[in-house]
CSV table of C-alpha atoms and ligand atoms in Angstrom, one decimal:
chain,number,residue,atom,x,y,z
A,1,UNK,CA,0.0,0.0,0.0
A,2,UNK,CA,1.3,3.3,-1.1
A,3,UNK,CA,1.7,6.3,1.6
A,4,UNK,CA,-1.1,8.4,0.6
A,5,UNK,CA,-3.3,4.9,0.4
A,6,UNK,CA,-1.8,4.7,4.6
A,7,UNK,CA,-3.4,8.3,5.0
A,8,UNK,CA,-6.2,8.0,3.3
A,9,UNK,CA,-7.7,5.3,5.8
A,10,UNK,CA,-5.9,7.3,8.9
A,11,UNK,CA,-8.5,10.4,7.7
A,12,UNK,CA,-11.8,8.3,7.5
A,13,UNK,CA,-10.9,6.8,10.7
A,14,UNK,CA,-10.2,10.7,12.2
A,15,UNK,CA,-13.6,11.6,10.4
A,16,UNK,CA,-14.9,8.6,11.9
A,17,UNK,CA,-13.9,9.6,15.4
A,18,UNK,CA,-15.2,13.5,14.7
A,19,UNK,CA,-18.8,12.0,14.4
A,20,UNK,CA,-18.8,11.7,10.1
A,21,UNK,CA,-21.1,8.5,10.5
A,22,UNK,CA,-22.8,8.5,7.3
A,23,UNK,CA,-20.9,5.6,5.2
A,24,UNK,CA,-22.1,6.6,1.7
A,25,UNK,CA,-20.3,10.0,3.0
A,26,UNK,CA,-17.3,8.3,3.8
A,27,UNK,CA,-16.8,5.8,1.2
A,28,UNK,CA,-17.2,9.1,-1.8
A,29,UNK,CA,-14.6,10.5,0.3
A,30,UNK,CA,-12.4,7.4,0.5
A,31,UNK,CA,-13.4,7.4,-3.6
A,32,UNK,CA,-12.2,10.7,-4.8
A,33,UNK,CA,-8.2,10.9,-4.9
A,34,UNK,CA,-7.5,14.3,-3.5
A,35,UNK,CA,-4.3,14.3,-4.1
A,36,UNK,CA,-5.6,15.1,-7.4
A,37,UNK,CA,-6.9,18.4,-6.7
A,38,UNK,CA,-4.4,19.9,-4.9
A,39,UNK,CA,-1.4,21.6,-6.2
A,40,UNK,CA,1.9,18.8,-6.6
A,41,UNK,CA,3.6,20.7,-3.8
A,42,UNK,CA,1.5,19.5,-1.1
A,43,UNK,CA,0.9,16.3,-2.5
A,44,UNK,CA,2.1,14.6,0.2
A,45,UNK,CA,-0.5,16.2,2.3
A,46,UNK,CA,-3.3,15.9,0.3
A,47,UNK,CA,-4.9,13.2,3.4
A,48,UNK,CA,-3.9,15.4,5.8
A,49,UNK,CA,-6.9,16.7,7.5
A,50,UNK,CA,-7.1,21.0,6.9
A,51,UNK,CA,-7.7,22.9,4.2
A,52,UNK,CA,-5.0,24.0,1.6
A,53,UNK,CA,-4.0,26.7,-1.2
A,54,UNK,CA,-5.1,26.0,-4.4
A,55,UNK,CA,-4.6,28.7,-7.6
A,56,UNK,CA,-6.0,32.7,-7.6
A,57,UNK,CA,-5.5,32.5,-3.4
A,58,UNK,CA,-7.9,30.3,-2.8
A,59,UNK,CA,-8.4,27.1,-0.7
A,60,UNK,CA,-9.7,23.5,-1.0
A,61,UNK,CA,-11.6,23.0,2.0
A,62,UNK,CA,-10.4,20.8,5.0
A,63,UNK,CA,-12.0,17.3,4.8
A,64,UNK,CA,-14.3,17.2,8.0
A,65,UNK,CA,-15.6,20.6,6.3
A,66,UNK,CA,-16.4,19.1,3.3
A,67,UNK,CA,-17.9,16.0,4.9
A,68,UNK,CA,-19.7,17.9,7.6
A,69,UNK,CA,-21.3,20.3,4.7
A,70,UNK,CA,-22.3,17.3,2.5
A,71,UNK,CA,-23.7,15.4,5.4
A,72,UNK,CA,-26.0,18.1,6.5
A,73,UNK,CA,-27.6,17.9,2.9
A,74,UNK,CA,-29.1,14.9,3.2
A,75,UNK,CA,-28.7,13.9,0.1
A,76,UNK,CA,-30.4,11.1,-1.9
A,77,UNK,CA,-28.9,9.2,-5.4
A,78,UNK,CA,-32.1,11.5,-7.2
A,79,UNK,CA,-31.0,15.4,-5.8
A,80,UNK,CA,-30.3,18.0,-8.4
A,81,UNK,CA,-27.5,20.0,-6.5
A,82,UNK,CA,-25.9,23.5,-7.2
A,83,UNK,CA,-22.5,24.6,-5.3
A,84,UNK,CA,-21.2,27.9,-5.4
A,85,UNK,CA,-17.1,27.9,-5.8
A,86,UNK,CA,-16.0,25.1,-7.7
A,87,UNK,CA,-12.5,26.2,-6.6
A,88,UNK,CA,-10.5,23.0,-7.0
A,89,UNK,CA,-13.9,20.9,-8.0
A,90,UNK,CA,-13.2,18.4,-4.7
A,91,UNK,CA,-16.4,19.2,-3.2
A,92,UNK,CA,-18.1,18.8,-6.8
A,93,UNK,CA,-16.7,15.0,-6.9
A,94,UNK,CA,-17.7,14.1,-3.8
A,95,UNK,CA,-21.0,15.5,-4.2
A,96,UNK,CA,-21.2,14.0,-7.6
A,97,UNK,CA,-20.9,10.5,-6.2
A,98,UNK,CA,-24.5,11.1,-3.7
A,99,UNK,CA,-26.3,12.8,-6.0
A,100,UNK,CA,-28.2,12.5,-9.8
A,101,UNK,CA,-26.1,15.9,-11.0
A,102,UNK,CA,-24.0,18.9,-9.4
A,103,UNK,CA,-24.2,22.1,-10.9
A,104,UNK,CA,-21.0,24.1,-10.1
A,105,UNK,CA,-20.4,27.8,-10.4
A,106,UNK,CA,-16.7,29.3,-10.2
A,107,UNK,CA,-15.7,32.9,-11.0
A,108,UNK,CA,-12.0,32.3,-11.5
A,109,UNK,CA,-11.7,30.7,-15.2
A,110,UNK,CA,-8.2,29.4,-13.9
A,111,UNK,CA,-9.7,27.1,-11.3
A,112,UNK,CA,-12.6,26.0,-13.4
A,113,UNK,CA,-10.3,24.8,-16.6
A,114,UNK,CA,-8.9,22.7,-13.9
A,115,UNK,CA,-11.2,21.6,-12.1
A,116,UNK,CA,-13.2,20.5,-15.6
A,117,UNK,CA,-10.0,18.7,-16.7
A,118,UNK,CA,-9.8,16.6,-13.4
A,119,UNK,CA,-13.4,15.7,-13.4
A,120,UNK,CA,-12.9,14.7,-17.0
A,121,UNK,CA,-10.0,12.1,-16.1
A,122,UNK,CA,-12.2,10.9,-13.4
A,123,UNK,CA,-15.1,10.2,-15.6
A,124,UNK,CA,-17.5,12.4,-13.4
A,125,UNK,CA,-20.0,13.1,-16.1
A,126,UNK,CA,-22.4,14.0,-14.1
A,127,UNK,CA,-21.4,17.5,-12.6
A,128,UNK,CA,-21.9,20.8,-14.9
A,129,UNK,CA,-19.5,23.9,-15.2
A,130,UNK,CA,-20.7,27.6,-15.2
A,131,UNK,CA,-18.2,30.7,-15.2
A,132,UNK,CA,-19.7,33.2,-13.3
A,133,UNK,CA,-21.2,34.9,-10.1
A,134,UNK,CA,-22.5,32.4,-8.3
A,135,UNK,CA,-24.4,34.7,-6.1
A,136,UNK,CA,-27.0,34.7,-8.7
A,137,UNK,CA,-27.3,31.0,-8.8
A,138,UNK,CA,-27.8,29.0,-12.2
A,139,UNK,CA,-31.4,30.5,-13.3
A,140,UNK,CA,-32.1,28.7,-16.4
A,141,UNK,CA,-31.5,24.9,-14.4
A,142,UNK,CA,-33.2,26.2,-11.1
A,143,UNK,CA,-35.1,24.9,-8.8
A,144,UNK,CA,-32.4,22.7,-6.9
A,145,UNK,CA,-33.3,20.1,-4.2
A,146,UNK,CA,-30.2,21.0,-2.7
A,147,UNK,CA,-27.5,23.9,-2.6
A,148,UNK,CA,-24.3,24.1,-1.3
A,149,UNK,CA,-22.1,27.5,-0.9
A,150,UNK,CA,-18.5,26.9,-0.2
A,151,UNK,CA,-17.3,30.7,0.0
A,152,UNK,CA,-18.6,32.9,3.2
A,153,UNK,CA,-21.4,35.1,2.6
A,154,UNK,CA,-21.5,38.3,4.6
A,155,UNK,CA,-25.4,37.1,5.2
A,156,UNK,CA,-27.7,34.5,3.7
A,157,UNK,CA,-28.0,34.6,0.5
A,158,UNK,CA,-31.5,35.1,-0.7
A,159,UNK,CA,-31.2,34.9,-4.4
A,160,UNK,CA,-29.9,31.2,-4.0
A,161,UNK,CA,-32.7,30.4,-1.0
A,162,UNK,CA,-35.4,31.3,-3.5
A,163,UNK,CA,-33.6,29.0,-6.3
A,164,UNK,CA,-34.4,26.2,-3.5
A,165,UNK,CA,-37.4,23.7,-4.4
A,166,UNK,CA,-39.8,23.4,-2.0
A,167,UNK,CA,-38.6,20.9,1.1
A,168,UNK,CA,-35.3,22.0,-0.4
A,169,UNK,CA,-31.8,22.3,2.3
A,170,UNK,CA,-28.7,24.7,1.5
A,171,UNK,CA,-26.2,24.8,3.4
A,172,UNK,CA,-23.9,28.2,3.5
A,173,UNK,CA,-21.1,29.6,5.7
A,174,UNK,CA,-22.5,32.9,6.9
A,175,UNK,CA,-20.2,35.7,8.4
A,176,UNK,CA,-17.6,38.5,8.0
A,177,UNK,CA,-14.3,37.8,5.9
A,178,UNK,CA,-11.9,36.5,8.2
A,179,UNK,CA,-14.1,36.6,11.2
A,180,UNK,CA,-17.0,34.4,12.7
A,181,UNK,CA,-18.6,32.4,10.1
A,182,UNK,CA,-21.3,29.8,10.9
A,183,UNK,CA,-22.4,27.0,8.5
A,184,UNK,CA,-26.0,27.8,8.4
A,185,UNK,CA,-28.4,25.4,7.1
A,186,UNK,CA,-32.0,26.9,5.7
A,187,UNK,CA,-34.8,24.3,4.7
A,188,UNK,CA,-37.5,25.5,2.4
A,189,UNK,CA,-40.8,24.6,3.2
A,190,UNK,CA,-43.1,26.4,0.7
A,191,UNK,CA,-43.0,30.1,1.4
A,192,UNK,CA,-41.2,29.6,5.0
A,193,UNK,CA,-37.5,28.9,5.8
A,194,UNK,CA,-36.2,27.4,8.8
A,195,UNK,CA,-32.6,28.2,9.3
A,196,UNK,CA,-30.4,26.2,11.8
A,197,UNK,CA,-26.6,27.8,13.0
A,198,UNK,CA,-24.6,24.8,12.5
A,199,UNK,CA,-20.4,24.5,13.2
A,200,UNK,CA,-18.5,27.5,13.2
A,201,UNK,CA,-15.8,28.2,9.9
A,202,UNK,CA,-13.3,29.9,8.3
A,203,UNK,CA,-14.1,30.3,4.5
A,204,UNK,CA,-12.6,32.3,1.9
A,205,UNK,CA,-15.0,34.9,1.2
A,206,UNK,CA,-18.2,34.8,-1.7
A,207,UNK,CA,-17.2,37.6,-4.2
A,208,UNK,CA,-20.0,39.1,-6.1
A,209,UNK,CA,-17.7,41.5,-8.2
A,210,UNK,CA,-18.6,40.8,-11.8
A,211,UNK,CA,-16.4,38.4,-13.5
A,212,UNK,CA,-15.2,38.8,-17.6
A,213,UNK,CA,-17.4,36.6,-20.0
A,214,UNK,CA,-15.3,33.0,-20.6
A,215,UNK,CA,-13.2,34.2,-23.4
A,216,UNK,CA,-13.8,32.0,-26.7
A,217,UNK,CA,-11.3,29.0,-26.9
A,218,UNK,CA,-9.5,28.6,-30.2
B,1,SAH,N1,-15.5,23.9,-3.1
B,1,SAH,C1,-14.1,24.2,-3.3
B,1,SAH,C2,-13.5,25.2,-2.3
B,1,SAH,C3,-13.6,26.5,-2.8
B,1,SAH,S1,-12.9,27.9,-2.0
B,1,SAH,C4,-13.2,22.9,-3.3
B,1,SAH,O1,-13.7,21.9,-3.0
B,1,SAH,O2,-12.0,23.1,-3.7
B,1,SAH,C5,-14.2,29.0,-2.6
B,1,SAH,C6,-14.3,29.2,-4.0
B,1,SAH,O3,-15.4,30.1,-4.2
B,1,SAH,C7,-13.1,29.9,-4.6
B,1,SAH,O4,-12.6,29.2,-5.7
B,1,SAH,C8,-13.6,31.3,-5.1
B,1,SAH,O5,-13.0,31.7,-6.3
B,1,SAH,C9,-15.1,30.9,-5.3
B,1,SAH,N2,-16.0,32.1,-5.3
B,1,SAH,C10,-16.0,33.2,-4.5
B,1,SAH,N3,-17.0,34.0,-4.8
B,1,SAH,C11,-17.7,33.4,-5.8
B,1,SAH,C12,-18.8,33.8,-6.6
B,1,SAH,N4,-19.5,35.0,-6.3
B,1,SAH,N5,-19.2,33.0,-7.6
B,1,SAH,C13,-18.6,31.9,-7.9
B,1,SAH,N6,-17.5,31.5,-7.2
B,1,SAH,C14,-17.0,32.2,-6.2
């Protein structure tokens, strides 16, 4: 067994012990190499448990985040899910192997050329690029059953709640840049939302600058 193989079971046995029950949860997580989307020089940490930089000053989040997030989505093998901030598109293949499709918005072209290439050698057909402000959501595909935001929102996002189909959940970190951030979950139920504060985080934060139109490839 290789080293990374060694420290890939040593992090679903941590996530395991931090109360990450849900074995579909941890068996996409023991299925999606990581060391694949993060940059070669940390390679050798790519099991390690914490988040690292990826391109454009971003991060890939720290693996209890990502399980934690997915878990409180309650996801089923027939939910049509959006995330917000592709970033290195770990969250997207992880997601991808719960769900029937993952819609995935990234503003930085950089990150989503990569991302699309990795989920390409992975055969992960089933998750769907957008360039763009993900604030807005994905109008022409909405509603979503389920929506995840990986980048902290100064406060809940509304534009992406009401994107949400009815008994819909999103899940969203929720504070200042750099300061207290909550994971909040909301769940829809018809007009009404129910929002529960959830662990507390420390995301890069949701940029709603507008972002240049995807150049045309030659
Ligand atoms: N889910 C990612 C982690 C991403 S970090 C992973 O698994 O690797 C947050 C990402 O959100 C960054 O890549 C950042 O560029 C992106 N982001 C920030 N604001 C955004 C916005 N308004 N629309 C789309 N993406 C955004």
């Amino acid at each position: 067994m290789s080293d990374l193989d060694t420290q890939k079971i040593q992090l679903i046995m941590d996530l395991r012990r931090e109360g990450i029950s849900d074995l579909a949860i941890l068996n996409a997580i023991e299925r999606v190499p990581r060391e694949m989307f993060v940059p070669e020089t940390f390679r050798e940490h790519a099991y390690d448990n914490r988040a690292l930089p990826i391109a454009s000053g971003q991060t890939i989040s720290q693996p209890f985040v990502v399980a934690y997030m997915t878990a409180a989505l309650e996801l089923t093998d027939r939910h049509k899910v959006l995330e917000i901030g592709t970033g290195s598109g770990y969250q997207a293949a992880v997601l991808a192997k719960l769900c029937r499709r993952v819609y995935t918005v990234e503003r930085h072209l950089d990150l989503l050329i990569q991302a699309e290439q990795r989920f390409k050698q992975l055969d992960l057909h089933t998750i769907v690029i957008r360039h763009g402000d993900g604030a807005a959501g994905w109008v022409e595909q909405a509603p979503f059953d389920r929506i995840m935001v990986t980048a902290a929102a100064p406060e809940i996002p509304s534009g992406l709640a009401g994107q949400l189909a009815d008994g819909g959940i999103m899940v969203v970190p929720v504070g200042p840049d750099g300061g207290d951030q909550r994971i909040i979950r909301l769940r829809r139920l018809g007009d009404r939302f129910e929002t529960t504060k959830m662990l507390p985080v420390r995301f890069v934060p949701l940029v709603s600058d507008p972002v240049l139109p995807r150049p045309v490839l030659e």
